[in-house]
PDB file of C-alpha atoms and ligand atoms in Angstrom:
ATOM      1  CA  MET A 187     -87.259 100.142   9.916  1.00 52.00           C
ATOM      2  CA  SER A 188     -88.100  97.743  12.741  1.00 63.00           C
ATOM      3  CA  ALA A 189     -90.320  94.720  12.017  1.00 90.00           C
ATOM      4  CA  ARG A 190     -93.912  95.602  11.306  1.00 97.00           C
ATOM      5  CA  VAL A 191     -96.425  94.768  14.022  1.00 98.00           C
ATOM      6  CA  ARG A 192     -98.282  91.563  13.175  1.00 98.00           C
ATOM      7  CA  THR A 193    -101.956  92.467  13.159  1.00 99.00           C
ATOM      8  CA  ALA A 194    -105.161  90.420  12.936  1.00 99.00           C
ATOM      9  CA  ILE A 195    -108.505  91.838  11.833  1.00 99.00           C
ATOM     10  CA  LEU A 196    -111.703  90.260  13.199  1.00 98.00           C
ATOM     11  CA  ILE A 197    -114.808  90.649  11.035  1.00 98.00           C
ATOM     12  CA  SER A 198    -118.368  89.370  10.730  1.00 98.00           C
ATOM     13  CA  GLY A 199    -119.570  90.933   7.484  1.00 98.00           C
ATOM     14  CA  ARG A 200    -118.697  92.834   4.335  1.00 98.00           C
ATOM     15  CA  GLY A 201    -115.318  94.007   5.629  1.00 98.00           C
ATOM     16  CA  SER A 202    -115.060  97.487   4.155  1.00 98.00           C
ATOM     17  CA  ASN A 203    -113.063  98.751   7.144  1.00 98.00           C
ATOM     18  CA  MET A 204    -110.886  95.648   6.904  1.00 99.00           C
ATOM     19  CA  ALA A 205    -110.279  96.467   3.225  1.00 98.00           C
ATOM     20  CA  ALA A 206    -109.258 100.020   4.167  1.00 99.00           C
ATOM     21  CA  LEU A 207    -106.756  98.655   6.698  1.00 99.00           C
ATOM     22  CA  ILE A 208    -105.364  96.154   4.181  1.00 98.00           C
ATOM     23  CA  GLU A 209    -104.992  98.916   1.607  1.00 98.00           C
ATOM     24  CA  ALA A 210    -103.193 101.229   4.022  1.00 98.00           C
ATOM     25  CA  ALA A 211    -100.853  98.434   5.126  1.00 98.00           C
ATOM     26  CA  ARG A 212     -99.673  97.965   1.531  1.00 97.00           C
ATOM     27  CA  ALA A 213     -97.456 101.004   1.990  1.00 97.00           C
ATOM     28  CA  PRO A 214     -93.958  99.721   2.789  1.00 95.00           C
ATOM     29  CA  ASP A 215     -93.531 102.204   5.621  1.00 96.00           C
ATOM     30  CA  PHE A 216     -96.864 101.381   7.309  1.00 98.00           C
ATOM     31  CA  PRO A 217     -96.008 100.177  10.837  1.00 98.00           C
ATOM     32  CA  ALA A 218     -98.495  97.253  10.869  1.00 98.00           C
ATOM     33  CA  GLU A 219     -98.686  94.156   8.706  1.00 98.00           C
ATOM     34  CA  ILE A 220    -102.102  92.514   8.262  1.00 98.00           C
ATOM     35  CA  ALA A 221    -101.131  88.917   8.965  1.00 98.00           C
ATOM     36  CA  LEU A 222    -104.554  87.328   9.558  1.00 99.00           C
ATOM     37  CA  VAL A 223    -108.275  87.926   9.088  1.00 99.00           C
ATOM     38  CA  VAL A 224    -110.701  85.913  11.244  1.00 98.00           C
ATOM     39  CA  SER A 225    -114.473  85.825  10.908  1.00 98.00           C
ATOM     40  CA  ASP A 226    -117.089  84.285  13.167  1.00 98.00           C
ATOM     41  CA  ARG A 227    -119.226  83.747  10.054  1.00 98.00           C
ATOM     42  CA  HIS A 228    -118.165  81.531   7.148  1.00 97.00           C
ATOM     43  CA  GLU A 229    -120.216  83.609   4.722  1.00 97.00           C
ATOM     44  CA  ALA A 230    -118.705  86.972   5.663  1.00 98.00           C
ATOM     45  CA  GLY A 231    -117.986  88.850   2.424  1.00 98.00           C
ATOM     46  CA  GLY A 232    -114.771  90.244   3.853  1.00 98.00           C
ATOM     47  CA  LEU A 233    -113.132  86.798   3.838  1.00 98.00           C
ATOM     48  CA  ALA A 234    -113.074  86.749   0.022  1.00 98.00           C
ATOM     49  CA  ILE A 235    -111.522  90.228  -0.065  1.00 98.00           C
ATOM     50  CA  ALA A 236    -108.804  89.130   2.376  1.00 98.00           C
ATOM     51  CA  LYS A 237    -108.104  85.966   0.370  1.00 98.00           C
ATOM     52  CA  ARG A 238    -107.750  87.984  -2.827  1.00 98.00           C
ATOM     53  CA  ALA A 239    -105.204  90.119  -0.972  1.00 98.00           C
ATOM     54  CA  ARG A 240    -103.368  86.858  -0.113  1.00 98.00           C
ATOM     55  CA  ILE A 241    -103.865  87.249   3.602  1.00 98.00           C
ATOM     56  CA  ALA A 242    -104.325  84.184   5.816  1.00 98.00           C
ATOM     57  CA  THR A 243    -107.983  83.758   6.749  1.00 98.00           C
ATOM     58  CA  ALA A 244    -109.947  81.652   9.201  1.00 98.00           C
ATOM     59  CA  ALA A 245    -113.612  81.251  10.068  1.00 98.00           C
ATOM     60  CA  ILE A 246    -114.412  80.186  13.615  1.00 97.00           C
ATOM     61  CA  ASP A 247    -118.042  79.157  13.943  1.00 96.00           C
ATOM     62  CA  PRO A 248    -119.348  79.902  17.463  1.00 97.00           C
ATOM     63  CA  LYS A 249    -122.008  77.199  17.113  1.00 96.00           C
ATOM     64  CA  ILE A 250    -119.501  74.382  17.366  1.00 96.00           C
ATOM     65  CA  TYR A 251    -118.237  75.537  20.770  1.00 97.00           C
ATOM     66  CA  ALA A 252    -119.831  74.848  24.129  1.00 96.00           C
ATOM     67  CA  GLY A 253    -119.731  78.527  25.105  1.00 96.00           C
ATOM     68  CA  ARG A 254    -117.923  81.838  25.007  1.00 96.00           C
ATOM     69  CA  ASP A 255    -114.815  80.643  26.842  1.00 97.00           C
ATOM     70  CA  GLU A 256    -114.284  77.827  24.356  1.00 98.00           C
ATOM     71  CA  PHE A 257    -114.804  80.145  21.384  1.00 98.00           C
ATOM     72  CA  ASP A 258    -112.401  82.708  22.839  1.00 98.00           C
ATOM     73  CA  ALA A 259    -109.813  79.976  23.480  1.00 98.00           C
ATOM     74  CA  SER A 260    -110.040  78.924  19.841  1.00 98.00           C
ATOM     75  CA  MET A 261    -109.623  82.547  18.740  1.00 98.00           C
ATOM     76  CA  GLN A 262    -106.615  82.937  21.049  1.00 98.00           C
ATOM     77  CA  ALA A 263    -105.040  79.771  19.615  1.00 98.00           C
ATOM     78  CA  MET A 264    -105.476  81.147  16.096  1.00 98.00           C
ATOM     79  CA  LEU A 265    -103.873  84.451  17.083  1.00 98.00           C
ATOM     80  CA  ASP A 266    -101.003  82.600  18.763  1.00 98.00           C
ATOM     81  CA  ILE A 267    -100.332  80.395  15.737  1.00 98.00           C
ATOM     82  CA  HIS A 268     -99.998  83.518  13.599  1.00 98.00           C
ATOM     83  CA  ARG A 269     -97.880  85.322  16.230  1.00 98.00           C
ATOM     84  CA  ILE A 270    -100.347  88.211  16.359  1.00 98.00           C
ATOM     85  CA  GLU A 271     -99.374  91.265  18.406  1.00 98.00           C
ATOM     86  CA  LEU A 272    -102.303  93.602  17.712  1.00 98.00           C
ATOM     87  CA  VAL A 273    -106.009  92.990  17.005  1.00 99.00           C
ATOM     88  CA  CYS A 274    -108.437  95.222  15.088  1.00 99.00           C
ATOM     89  CA  LEU A 275    -112.165  94.592  15.413  1.00 98.00           C
ATOM     90  CA  ALA A 276    -113.851  95.718  12.205  1.00 98.00           C
ATOM     91  CA  GLY A 277    -117.560  95.007  12.247  1.00 98.00           C
ATOM     92  CA  PHE A 278    -117.005  91.974  14.490  1.00 98.00           C
ATOM     93  CA  MET A 279    -120.460  91.344  15.923  1.00 96.00           C
ATOM     94  CA  ARG A 280    -119.613  88.948  18.740  1.00 96.00           C
ATOM     95  CA  ILE A 281    -118.926  89.944  22.306  1.00 95.00           C
ATOM     96  CA  LEU A 282    -115.569  88.640  23.498  1.00 97.00           C
ATOM     97  CA  GLY A 283    -115.244  87.493  27.108  1.00 97.00           C
ATOM     98  CA  GLY A 284    -113.574  89.522  29.858  1.00 97.00           C
ATOM     99  CA  PRO A 285    -110.469  87.319  30.203  1.00 97.00           C
ATOM    100  CA  PHE A 286    -109.799  87.461  26.449  1.00 98.00           C
ATOM    101  CA  VAL A 287    -110.324  91.236  26.333  1.00 98.00           C
ATOM    102  CA  ASN A 288    -108.116  91.827  29.356  1.00 97.00           C
ATOM    103  CA  ARG A 289    -105.370  89.722  27.857  1.00 98.00           C
ATOM    104  CA  TRP A 290    -105.383  92.031  24.813  1.00 98.00           C
ATOM    105  CA  ARG A 291    -105.773  95.273  26.738  1.00 97.00           C
ATOM    106  CA  GLY A 292    -103.886  98.061  24.987  1.00 97.00           C
ATOM    107  CA  ARG A 293    -103.422  95.850  21.918  1.00 98.00           C
ATOM    108  CA  MET A 294    -107.018  95.516  20.664  1.00 98.00           C
ATOM    109  CA  ILE A 295    -108.904  98.356  18.978  1.00 98.00           C
ATOM    110  CA  ASN A 296    -112.398  98.761  17.507  1.00 98.00           C
ATOM    111  CA  ILE A 297    -114.202 101.117  15.159  1.00 98.00           C
ATOM    112  CA  HIS A 298    -117.646 102.230  16.252  1.00 98.00           C
ATOM    113  CA  PRO A 299    -120.090 104.257  14.129  1.00 98.00           C
ATOM    114  CA  SER A 300    -120.875 107.048  16.586  1.00 98.00           C
ATOM    115  CA  LEU A 301    -119.162 109.791  18.527  1.00 98.00           C
ATOM    116  CA  LEU A 302    -118.639 107.791  21.706  1.00 98.00           C
ATOM    117  CA  PRO A 303    -119.665 107.989  24.481  1.00 98.00           C
ATOM    118  CA  ALA A 304    -122.869 108.778  22.565  1.00 98.00           C
ATOM    119  CA  TYR A 305    -124.737 105.810  21.104  1.00 98.00           C
ATOM    120  CA  ARG A 306    -122.946 102.741  22.336  1.00 98.00           C
ATOM    121  CA  GLY A 307    -124.345  99.497  20.902  1.00 97.00           C
ATOM    122  CA  LEU A 308    -126.347  98.992  17.707  1.00 97.00           C
ATOM    123  CA  HIS A 309    -128.462 101.149  15.340  1.00 98.00           C
ATOM    124  CA  THR A 310    -126.376 104.236  16.008  1.00 98.00           C
ATOM    125  CA  HIS A 311    -127.439 106.133  12.871  1.00 98.00           C
ATOM    126  CA  GLU A 312    -131.154 105.574  13.477  1.00 98.00           C
ATOM    127  CA  ARG A 313    -130.800 106.715  17.084  1.00 98.00           C
ATOM    128  CA  ALA A 314    -128.826 109.833  16.116  1.00 98.00           C
ATOM    129  CA  LEU A 315    -131.511 110.771  13.570  1.00 98.00           C
ATOM    130  CA  ALA A 316    -134.304 110.181  16.087  1.00 98.00           C
ATOM    131  CA  ASP A 317    -132.549 112.595  18.482  1.00 98.00           C
ATOM    132  CA  ARG A 318    -132.192 115.192  15.690  1.00 98.00           C
ATOM    133  CA  VAL A 319    -128.513 115.709  16.523  1.00 98.00           C
ATOM    134  CA  LYS A 320    -126.586 118.103  14.279  1.00 98.00           C
ATOM    135  CA  GLU A 321    -123.375 116.104  14.304  1.00 98.00           C
ATOM    136  CA  HIS A 322    -122.585 112.415  14.192  1.00 98.00           C
ATOM    137  CA  GLY A 323    -119.469 110.424  13.404  1.00 98.00           C
ATOM    138  CA  CYS A 324    -117.229 107.516  14.317  1.00 98.00           C
ATOM    139  CA  THR A 325    -114.694 106.535  16.941  1.00 98.00           C
ATOM    140  CA  VAL A 326    -111.679 104.257  17.117  1.00 98.00           C
ATOM    141  CA  HIS A 327    -111.111 103.130  20.691  1.00 98.00           C
ATOM    142  CA  PHE A 328    -109.248 100.539  22.713  1.00 98.00           C
ATOM    143  CA  VAL A 329    -111.421  97.570  23.624  1.00 98.00           C
ATOM    144  CA  GLU A 330    -112.333  96.989  27.251  1.00 97.00           C
ATOM    145  CA  PRO A 331    -114.720  94.457  28.774  1.00 95.00           C
ATOM    146  CA  GLU A 332    -117.495  97.064  28.942  1.00 95.00           C
ATOM    147  CA  LEU A 333    -119.037  97.412  25.461  1.00 94.00           C
ATOM    148  CA  ASP A 334    -117.889 100.419  23.361  1.00 95.00           C
ATOM    149  CA  ALA A 335    -116.344 102.029  26.437  1.00 95.00           C
ATOM    150  CA  GLY A 336    -112.540 101.911  26.186  1.00 97.00           C
ATOM    151  CA  PRO A 337    -110.162 104.885  25.835  1.00 98.00           C
ATOM    152  CA  ILE A 338    -110.674 106.854  22.627  1.00 98.00           C
ATOM    153  CA  LEU A 339    -107.889 107.037  20.040  1.00 98.00           C
ATOM    154  CA  LEU A 340    -109.457 109.027  17.199  1.00 98.00           C
ATOM    155  CA  GLN A 341    -112.829 110.454  16.224  1.00 98.00           C
ATOM    156  CA  ALA A 342    -114.218 112.006  13.057  1.00 99.00           C
ATOM    157  CA  ARG A 343    -117.346 114.149  12.796  1.00 98.00           C
ATOM    158  CA  VAL A 344    -119.856 114.493   9.989  1.00 98.00           C
ATOM    159  CA  PRO A 345    -122.819 116.857   9.687  1.00 98.00           C
ATOM    160  CA  VAL A 346    -126.368 115.519   9.908  1.00 98.00           C
ATOM    161  CA  PHE A 347    -128.606 117.085   7.268  1.00 98.00           C
ATOM    162  CA  GLU A 348    -132.332 117.804   7.323  1.00 96.00           C
ATOM    163  CA  GLY A 349    -134.137 114.829   5.827  1.00 96.00           C
ATOM    164  CA  ASP A 350    -131.143 112.460   6.078  1.00 98.00           C
ATOM    165  CA  SER A 351    -131.938 108.763   5.892  1.00 98.00           C
ATOM    166  CA  ALA A 352    -130.074 106.292   8.090  1.00 98.00           C
ATOM    167  CA  GLU A 353    -128.470 104.886   4.925  1.00 98.00           C
ATOM    168  CA  ALA A 354    -127.229 108.286   3.743  1.00 98.00           C
ATOM    169  CA  LEU A 355    -125.867 109.093   7.173  1.00 98.00           C
ATOM    170  CA  ALA A 356    -124.215 105.673   7.487  1.00 98.00           C
ATOM    171  CA  ALA A 357    -122.503 106.171   4.119  1.00 98.00           C
ATOM    172  CA  ARG A 358    -121.219 109.609   5.165  1.00 98.00           C
ATOM    173  CA  VAL A 359    -119.858 108.158   8.410  1.00 98.00           C
ATOM    174  CA  LEU A 360    -118.327 105.151   6.641  1.00 98.00           C
ATOM    175  CA  VAL A 361    -116.112 107.391   4.499  1.00 98.00           C
ATOM    176  CA  GLU A 362    -114.665 108.774   7.729  1.00 99.00           C
ATOM    177  CA  GLU A 363    -114.323 105.299   9.258  1.00 99.00           C
ATOM    178  CA  HIS A 364    -112.158 104.267   6.326  1.00 99.00           C
ATOM    179  CA  ARG A 365    -110.007 107.364   6.831  1.00 98.00           C
ATOM    180  CA  ILE A 366    -109.442 107.255  10.599  1.00 99.00           C
ATOM    181  CA  TYR A 367    -109.149 103.506  11.199  1.00 99.00           C
ATOM    182  CA  PRO A 368    -105.856 103.180   9.289  1.00 99.00           C
ATOM    183  CA  GLN A 369    -104.553 106.280  11.090  1.00 98.00           C
ATOM    184  CA  ALA A 370    -105.428 104.827  14.475  1.00 98.00           C
ATOM    185  CA  LEU A 371    -103.903 101.455  13.592  1.00 98.00           C
ATOM    186  CA  ALA A 372    -100.682 103.179  12.535  1.00 98.00           C
ATOM    187  CA  GLU A 373    -100.589 105.087  15.796  1.00 98.00           C
ATOM    188  CA  VAL A 374    -101.051 102.012  17.999  1.00 98.00           C
ATOM    189  CA  ALA A 375     -98.661  99.891  15.948  1.00 98.00           C
ATOM    190  CA  THR A 376     -95.992 102.567  16.248  1.00 98.00           C
ATOM    191  CA  ARG A 377     -96.498 102.683  20.015  1.00 97.00           C
ATOM    192  CA  ILE A 378     -96.123  98.885  20.226  1.00 96.00           C
ATOM    193  CA  ALA A 379     -93.091  98.825  17.924  1.00 96.00           C
ATOM    194  CA  THR A 380     -91.308 101.500  19.903  1.00 94.00           C
ATOM    195  CA  GLY A 381     -92.252  99.914  23.249  1.00 86.00           C
TER     196      GLY A 381
HETATM  197  C1  GRF B 587    -118.992  99.690  10.546  1.00 68.51           C
HETATM  198  O1  GRF B 587    -119.977 100.672  10.501  1.00 68.51           O
HETATM  199  C2  GRF B 587    -118.290  99.724  11.868  1.00 68.51           C
HETATM  200  O2  GRF B 587    -118.193 100.994  12.416  1.00 68.51           O
HETATM  201  C3  GRF B 587    -119.168  98.861  12.732  1.00 68.51           C
HETATM  202  O3  GRF B 587    -119.634  97.843  11.888  1.00 68.51           O
HETATM  203  C4  GRF B 587    -119.599  98.284  10.536  1.00 68.51           C
HETATM  204  C5  GRF B 587    -118.758  97.319   9.792  1.00 68.51           C
HETATM  205  O4  GRF B 587    -118.722  97.575   8.409  1.00 68.51           O
HETATM  206  N1  GRF B 587    -118.452  98.399  13.886  1.00 68.51           N
HETATM  207  P1  GRF B 587    -117.637  96.872   7.504  1.00 68.51           P
HETATM  208  O5  GRF B 587    -117.814  95.375   7.660  1.00 68.51           O
HETATM  209  O6  GRF B 587    -116.299  97.350   7.958  1.00 68.51           O
HETATM  210  O7  GRF B 587    -117.963  97.328   6.108  1.00 68.51           O
END
């Protein structure tokens, strides 16, 4: 097998999608290796999970930088040091600047809790319930400068039930997130590995 694609996961919170990616990448034939986890919040719960899995971690605090360009430059330096080839955003709540995103075009993916192009942005489950949609879900897509708008790699659908709460719906969607994100990562890593 050719070398596994060195992958970084960027998080801001609990890191359940990150954990699903780490778990999937334990398989010896998985085409990506999780080489780094970076958070923009020191207190992100996912950092402890990554450390327990013996993955290199870093926290980059946006407050110590003059602006977005400086933060993005620090992130890029971290990715360079770890020779990262592919980036997964997994609940990363910070908007990355256009130059950074363009530099990673085709090599940076995100998981979003809606069936894009429906419900870009935040509070997707609440908005889906308010619209009384029958189906909801999640999307893995390539990241482009426009928020939640890049080419779609994989989607999964879940039913919306009468009387659903946002929490119940979010939990139903999350199960699917944990299933499709590793699949999408494998697909992109294979594409990169095979040129
Ligand atoms: C997930 O719902 C993901 O779709 C969204 O942010 C949430 C992150 O959850 N982008 P977790 O940190 O992966 O548990």
